[in-house]
Short mmCIF file of C-alpha atoms in Angstrom, two decimals:
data_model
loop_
_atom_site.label_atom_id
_atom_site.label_comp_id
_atom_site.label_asym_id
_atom_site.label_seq_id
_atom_site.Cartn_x
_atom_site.Cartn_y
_atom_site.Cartn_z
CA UNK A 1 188.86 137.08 -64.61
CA UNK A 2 186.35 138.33 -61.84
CA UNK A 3 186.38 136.42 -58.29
CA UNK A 4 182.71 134.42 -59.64
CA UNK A 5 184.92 133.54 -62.85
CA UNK A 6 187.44 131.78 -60.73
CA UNK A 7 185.74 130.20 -58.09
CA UNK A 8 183.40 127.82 -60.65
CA UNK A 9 186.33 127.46 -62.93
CA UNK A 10 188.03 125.81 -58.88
CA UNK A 11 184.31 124.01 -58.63
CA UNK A 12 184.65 122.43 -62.27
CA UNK A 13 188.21 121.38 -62.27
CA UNK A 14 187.99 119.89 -58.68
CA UNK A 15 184.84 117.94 -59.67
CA UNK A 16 186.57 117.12 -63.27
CA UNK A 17 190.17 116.10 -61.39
CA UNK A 18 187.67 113.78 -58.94
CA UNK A 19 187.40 111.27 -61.79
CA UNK A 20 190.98 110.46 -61.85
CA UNK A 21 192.40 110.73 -58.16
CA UNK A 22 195.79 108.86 -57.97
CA UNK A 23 196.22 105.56 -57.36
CA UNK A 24 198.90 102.75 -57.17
CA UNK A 25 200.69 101.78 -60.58
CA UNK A 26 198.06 99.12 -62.25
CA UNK A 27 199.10 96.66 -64.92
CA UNK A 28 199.33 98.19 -67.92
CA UNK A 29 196.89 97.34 -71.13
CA UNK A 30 197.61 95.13 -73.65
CA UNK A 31 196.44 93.50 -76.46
CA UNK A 32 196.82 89.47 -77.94
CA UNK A 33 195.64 88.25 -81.11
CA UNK A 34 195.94 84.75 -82.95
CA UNK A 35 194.96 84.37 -86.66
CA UNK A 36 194.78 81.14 -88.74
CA UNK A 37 194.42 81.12 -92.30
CA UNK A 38 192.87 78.45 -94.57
CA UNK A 39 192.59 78.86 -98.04
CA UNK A 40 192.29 82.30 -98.68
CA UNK A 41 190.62 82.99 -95.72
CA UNK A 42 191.98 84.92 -92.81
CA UNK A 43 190.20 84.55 -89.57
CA UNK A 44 191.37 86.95 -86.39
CA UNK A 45 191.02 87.14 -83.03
CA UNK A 46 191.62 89.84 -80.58
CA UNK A 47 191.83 90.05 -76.61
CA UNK A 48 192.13 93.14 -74.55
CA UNK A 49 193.40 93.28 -70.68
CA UNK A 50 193.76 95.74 -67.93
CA UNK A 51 191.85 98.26 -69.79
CA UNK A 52 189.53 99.28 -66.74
CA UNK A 53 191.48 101.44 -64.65
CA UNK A 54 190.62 102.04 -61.11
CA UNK A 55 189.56 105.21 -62.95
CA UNK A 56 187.59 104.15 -65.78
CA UNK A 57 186.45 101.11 -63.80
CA UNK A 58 184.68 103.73 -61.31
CA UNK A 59 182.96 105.49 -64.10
CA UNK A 60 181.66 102.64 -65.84
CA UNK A 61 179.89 101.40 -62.64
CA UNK A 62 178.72 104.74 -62.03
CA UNK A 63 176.38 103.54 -65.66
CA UNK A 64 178.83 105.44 -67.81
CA UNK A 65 179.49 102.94 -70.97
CA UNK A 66 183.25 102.69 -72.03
CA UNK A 67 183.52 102.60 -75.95
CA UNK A 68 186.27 99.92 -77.38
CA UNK A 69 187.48 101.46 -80.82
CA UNK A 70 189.42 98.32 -82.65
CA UNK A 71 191.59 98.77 -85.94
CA UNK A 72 193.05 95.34 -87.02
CA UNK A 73 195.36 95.68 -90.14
CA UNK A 74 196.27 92.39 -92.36
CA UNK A 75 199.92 92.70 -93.60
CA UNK A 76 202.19 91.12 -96.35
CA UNK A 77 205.40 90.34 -95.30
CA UNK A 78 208.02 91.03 -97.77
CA UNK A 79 211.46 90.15 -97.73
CA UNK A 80 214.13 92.97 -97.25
CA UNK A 81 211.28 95.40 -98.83
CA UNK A 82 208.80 97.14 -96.37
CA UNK A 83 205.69 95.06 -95.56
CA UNK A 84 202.17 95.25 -98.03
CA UNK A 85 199.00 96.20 -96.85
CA UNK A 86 196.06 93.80 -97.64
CA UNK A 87 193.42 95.18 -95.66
CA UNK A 88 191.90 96.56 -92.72
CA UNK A 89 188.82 96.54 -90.37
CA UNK A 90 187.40 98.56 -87.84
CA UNK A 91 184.92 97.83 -85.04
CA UNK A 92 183.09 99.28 -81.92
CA UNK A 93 182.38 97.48 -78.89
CA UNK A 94 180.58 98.94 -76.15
CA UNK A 95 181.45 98.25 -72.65
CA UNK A 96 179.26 98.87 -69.86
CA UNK A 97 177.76 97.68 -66.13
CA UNK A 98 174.40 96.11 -65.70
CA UNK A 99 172.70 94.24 -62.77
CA UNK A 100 173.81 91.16 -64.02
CA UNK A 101 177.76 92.63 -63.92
CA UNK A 102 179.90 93.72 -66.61
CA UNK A 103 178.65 93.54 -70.63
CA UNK A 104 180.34 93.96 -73.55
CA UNK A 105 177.65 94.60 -76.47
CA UNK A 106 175.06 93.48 -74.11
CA UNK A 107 176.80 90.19 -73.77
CA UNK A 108 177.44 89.05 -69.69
CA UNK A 109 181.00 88.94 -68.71
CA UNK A 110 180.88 86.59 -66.11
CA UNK A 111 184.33 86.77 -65.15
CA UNK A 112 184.63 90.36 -65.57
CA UNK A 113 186.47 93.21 -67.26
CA UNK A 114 190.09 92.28 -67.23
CA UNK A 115 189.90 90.20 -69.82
CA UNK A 116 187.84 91.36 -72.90
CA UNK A 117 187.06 88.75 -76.26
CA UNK A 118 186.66 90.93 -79.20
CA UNK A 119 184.41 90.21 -82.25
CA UNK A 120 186.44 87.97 -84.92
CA UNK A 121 187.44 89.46 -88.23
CA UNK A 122 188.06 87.56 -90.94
CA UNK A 123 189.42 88.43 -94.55
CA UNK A 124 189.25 86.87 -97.94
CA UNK A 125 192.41 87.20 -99.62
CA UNK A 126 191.71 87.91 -103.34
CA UNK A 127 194.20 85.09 -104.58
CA UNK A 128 195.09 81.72 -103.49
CA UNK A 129 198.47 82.51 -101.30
CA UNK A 130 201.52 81.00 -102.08
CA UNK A 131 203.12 78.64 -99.88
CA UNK A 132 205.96 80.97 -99.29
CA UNK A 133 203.71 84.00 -98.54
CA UNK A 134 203.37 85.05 -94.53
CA UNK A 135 200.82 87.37 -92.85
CA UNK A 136 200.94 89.24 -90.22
CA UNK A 137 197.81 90.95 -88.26
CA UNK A 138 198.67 94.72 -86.63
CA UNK A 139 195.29 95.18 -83.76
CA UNK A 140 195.43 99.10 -82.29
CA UNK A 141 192.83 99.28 -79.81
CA UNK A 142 191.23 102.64 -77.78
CA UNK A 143 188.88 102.59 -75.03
CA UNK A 144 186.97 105.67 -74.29
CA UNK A 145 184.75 106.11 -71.51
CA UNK A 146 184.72 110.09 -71.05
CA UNK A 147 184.79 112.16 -74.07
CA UNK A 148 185.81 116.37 -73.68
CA UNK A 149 182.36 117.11 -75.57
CA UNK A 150 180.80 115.25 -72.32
CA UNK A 151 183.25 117.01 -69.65
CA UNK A 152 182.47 120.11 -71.63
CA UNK A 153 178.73 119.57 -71.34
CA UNK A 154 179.27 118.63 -67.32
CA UNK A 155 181.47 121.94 -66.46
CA UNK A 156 178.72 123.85 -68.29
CA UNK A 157 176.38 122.81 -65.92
CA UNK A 158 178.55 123.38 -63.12
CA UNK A 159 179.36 127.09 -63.98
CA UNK A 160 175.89 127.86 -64.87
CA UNK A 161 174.79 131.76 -63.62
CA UNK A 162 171.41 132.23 -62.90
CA UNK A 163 169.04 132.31 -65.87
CA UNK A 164 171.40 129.35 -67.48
CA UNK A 165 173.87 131.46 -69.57
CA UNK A 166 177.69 130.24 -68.96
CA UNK A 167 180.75 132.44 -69.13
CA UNK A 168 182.29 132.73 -72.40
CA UNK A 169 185.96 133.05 -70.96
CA UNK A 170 185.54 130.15 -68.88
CA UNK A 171 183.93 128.26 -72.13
CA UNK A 172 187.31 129.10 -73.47
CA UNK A 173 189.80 128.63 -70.92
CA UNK A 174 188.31 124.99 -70.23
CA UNK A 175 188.31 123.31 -73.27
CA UNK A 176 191.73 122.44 -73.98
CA UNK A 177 191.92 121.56 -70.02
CA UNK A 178 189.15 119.27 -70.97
CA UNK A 179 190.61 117.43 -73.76
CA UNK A 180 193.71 116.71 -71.66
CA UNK A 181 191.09 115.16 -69.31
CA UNK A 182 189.57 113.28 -71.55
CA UNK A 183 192.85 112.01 -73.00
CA UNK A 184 193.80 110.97 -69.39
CA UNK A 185 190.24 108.92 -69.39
CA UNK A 186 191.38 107.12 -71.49
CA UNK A 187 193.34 103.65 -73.06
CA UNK A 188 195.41 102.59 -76.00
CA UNK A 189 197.08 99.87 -76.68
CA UNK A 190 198.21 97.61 -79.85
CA UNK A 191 199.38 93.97 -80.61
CA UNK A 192 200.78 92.31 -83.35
CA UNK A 193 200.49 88.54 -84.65
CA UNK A 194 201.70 86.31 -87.33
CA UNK A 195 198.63 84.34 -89.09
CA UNK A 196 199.62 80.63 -89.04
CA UNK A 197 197.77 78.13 -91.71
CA UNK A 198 194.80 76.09 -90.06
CA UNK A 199 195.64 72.16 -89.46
#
């Protein structure tokens, strides 16, 4: 690796390791969820908190948007036999900072980011359940707000050689050191809740 070689590889990974300097322990993320169920219908709802690090909070202000990836799961509980899967829903929620403050699908937060409403979800079960039956909602949720294909894209700018070609070695030596940064720029977390029967 020539002395060129390792001096923009320093450049990209101090710019990269900028994103993320350390800070003091936060709280960490978590997710709630309630669920009623009348008739056969199953109606969820899903709150995230503490999902803006200091981190992630910096990068969304700097008009980056953070994207909320949401799997809820509807469960059958079974006795003394493992649990039945009913169904499942995914959703996307984008996060992101405006004039007006933070927005979550283009909807004003006006108390912020720490406390994120989800969209509801709500199932139709195919049968009438039986009295005895209980549910049980499983919510997995991942924010993103850095991805390694856009690191990638940013260190390729910042080891550009004149006339715009990049060097393959570095290409190669960076990418798995970007997809541990992405990983890093990033949150997970996951809930669980029992669905109790609407009044």
């Amino acid at each position: 690796m020539g002395t060129w070689t390792r001096r923009t590889l320093g450049a990209a990974l101090v710019a990269t390791a900028g994103l993320f300097a350390p800070t003091a322990m936060a709280e960490a993320p978590r997710v709630t969820c309630t669920a009623t169920l009348s008739g056969r219908r199953v109606l969820a709802r899903s709150e995230v908190f503490a999902f803006l690090s200091e981190e992630l909070d910096r990068l969304v202000r700097l008009g980056m948007a953070g994207k909320l990836e949401v799997e809820l799961t509807l469960w059958k509980r079974r006795a003394l036999w493992f649990n039945t899967r009913v169904d499942s829903a995914r959703l996307t929620q984008v996060i992101a900072f405006t004039r007006e403050g933070y927005a979550l699908d283009g909807r004003t937060l006006p108390e912020g980011a720490q406390a994120l409403k989800l969209d509801r979800v709500a199932w139709t079960l195919e049968d009438p359940p039986e009295k005895t039956d209980r549910f049980v909602i499983q919510v997995e949720v991942r924010l993103n707000v850095v991805t390694a294909a856009s690191l990638g894209r940013m260190a390729a700018w910042l080891t550009r050689k004149e006339g715009g070609e990049t060097d393959a070695s570095l290409s190669t030596l960076t990418g798995p050191l970007l997809r541990s940064i992405a990983e890093d720029l990033s949150q997970r977390a996951s809930g669980r809740c029992e669905v109790t029967p609407s009044n």
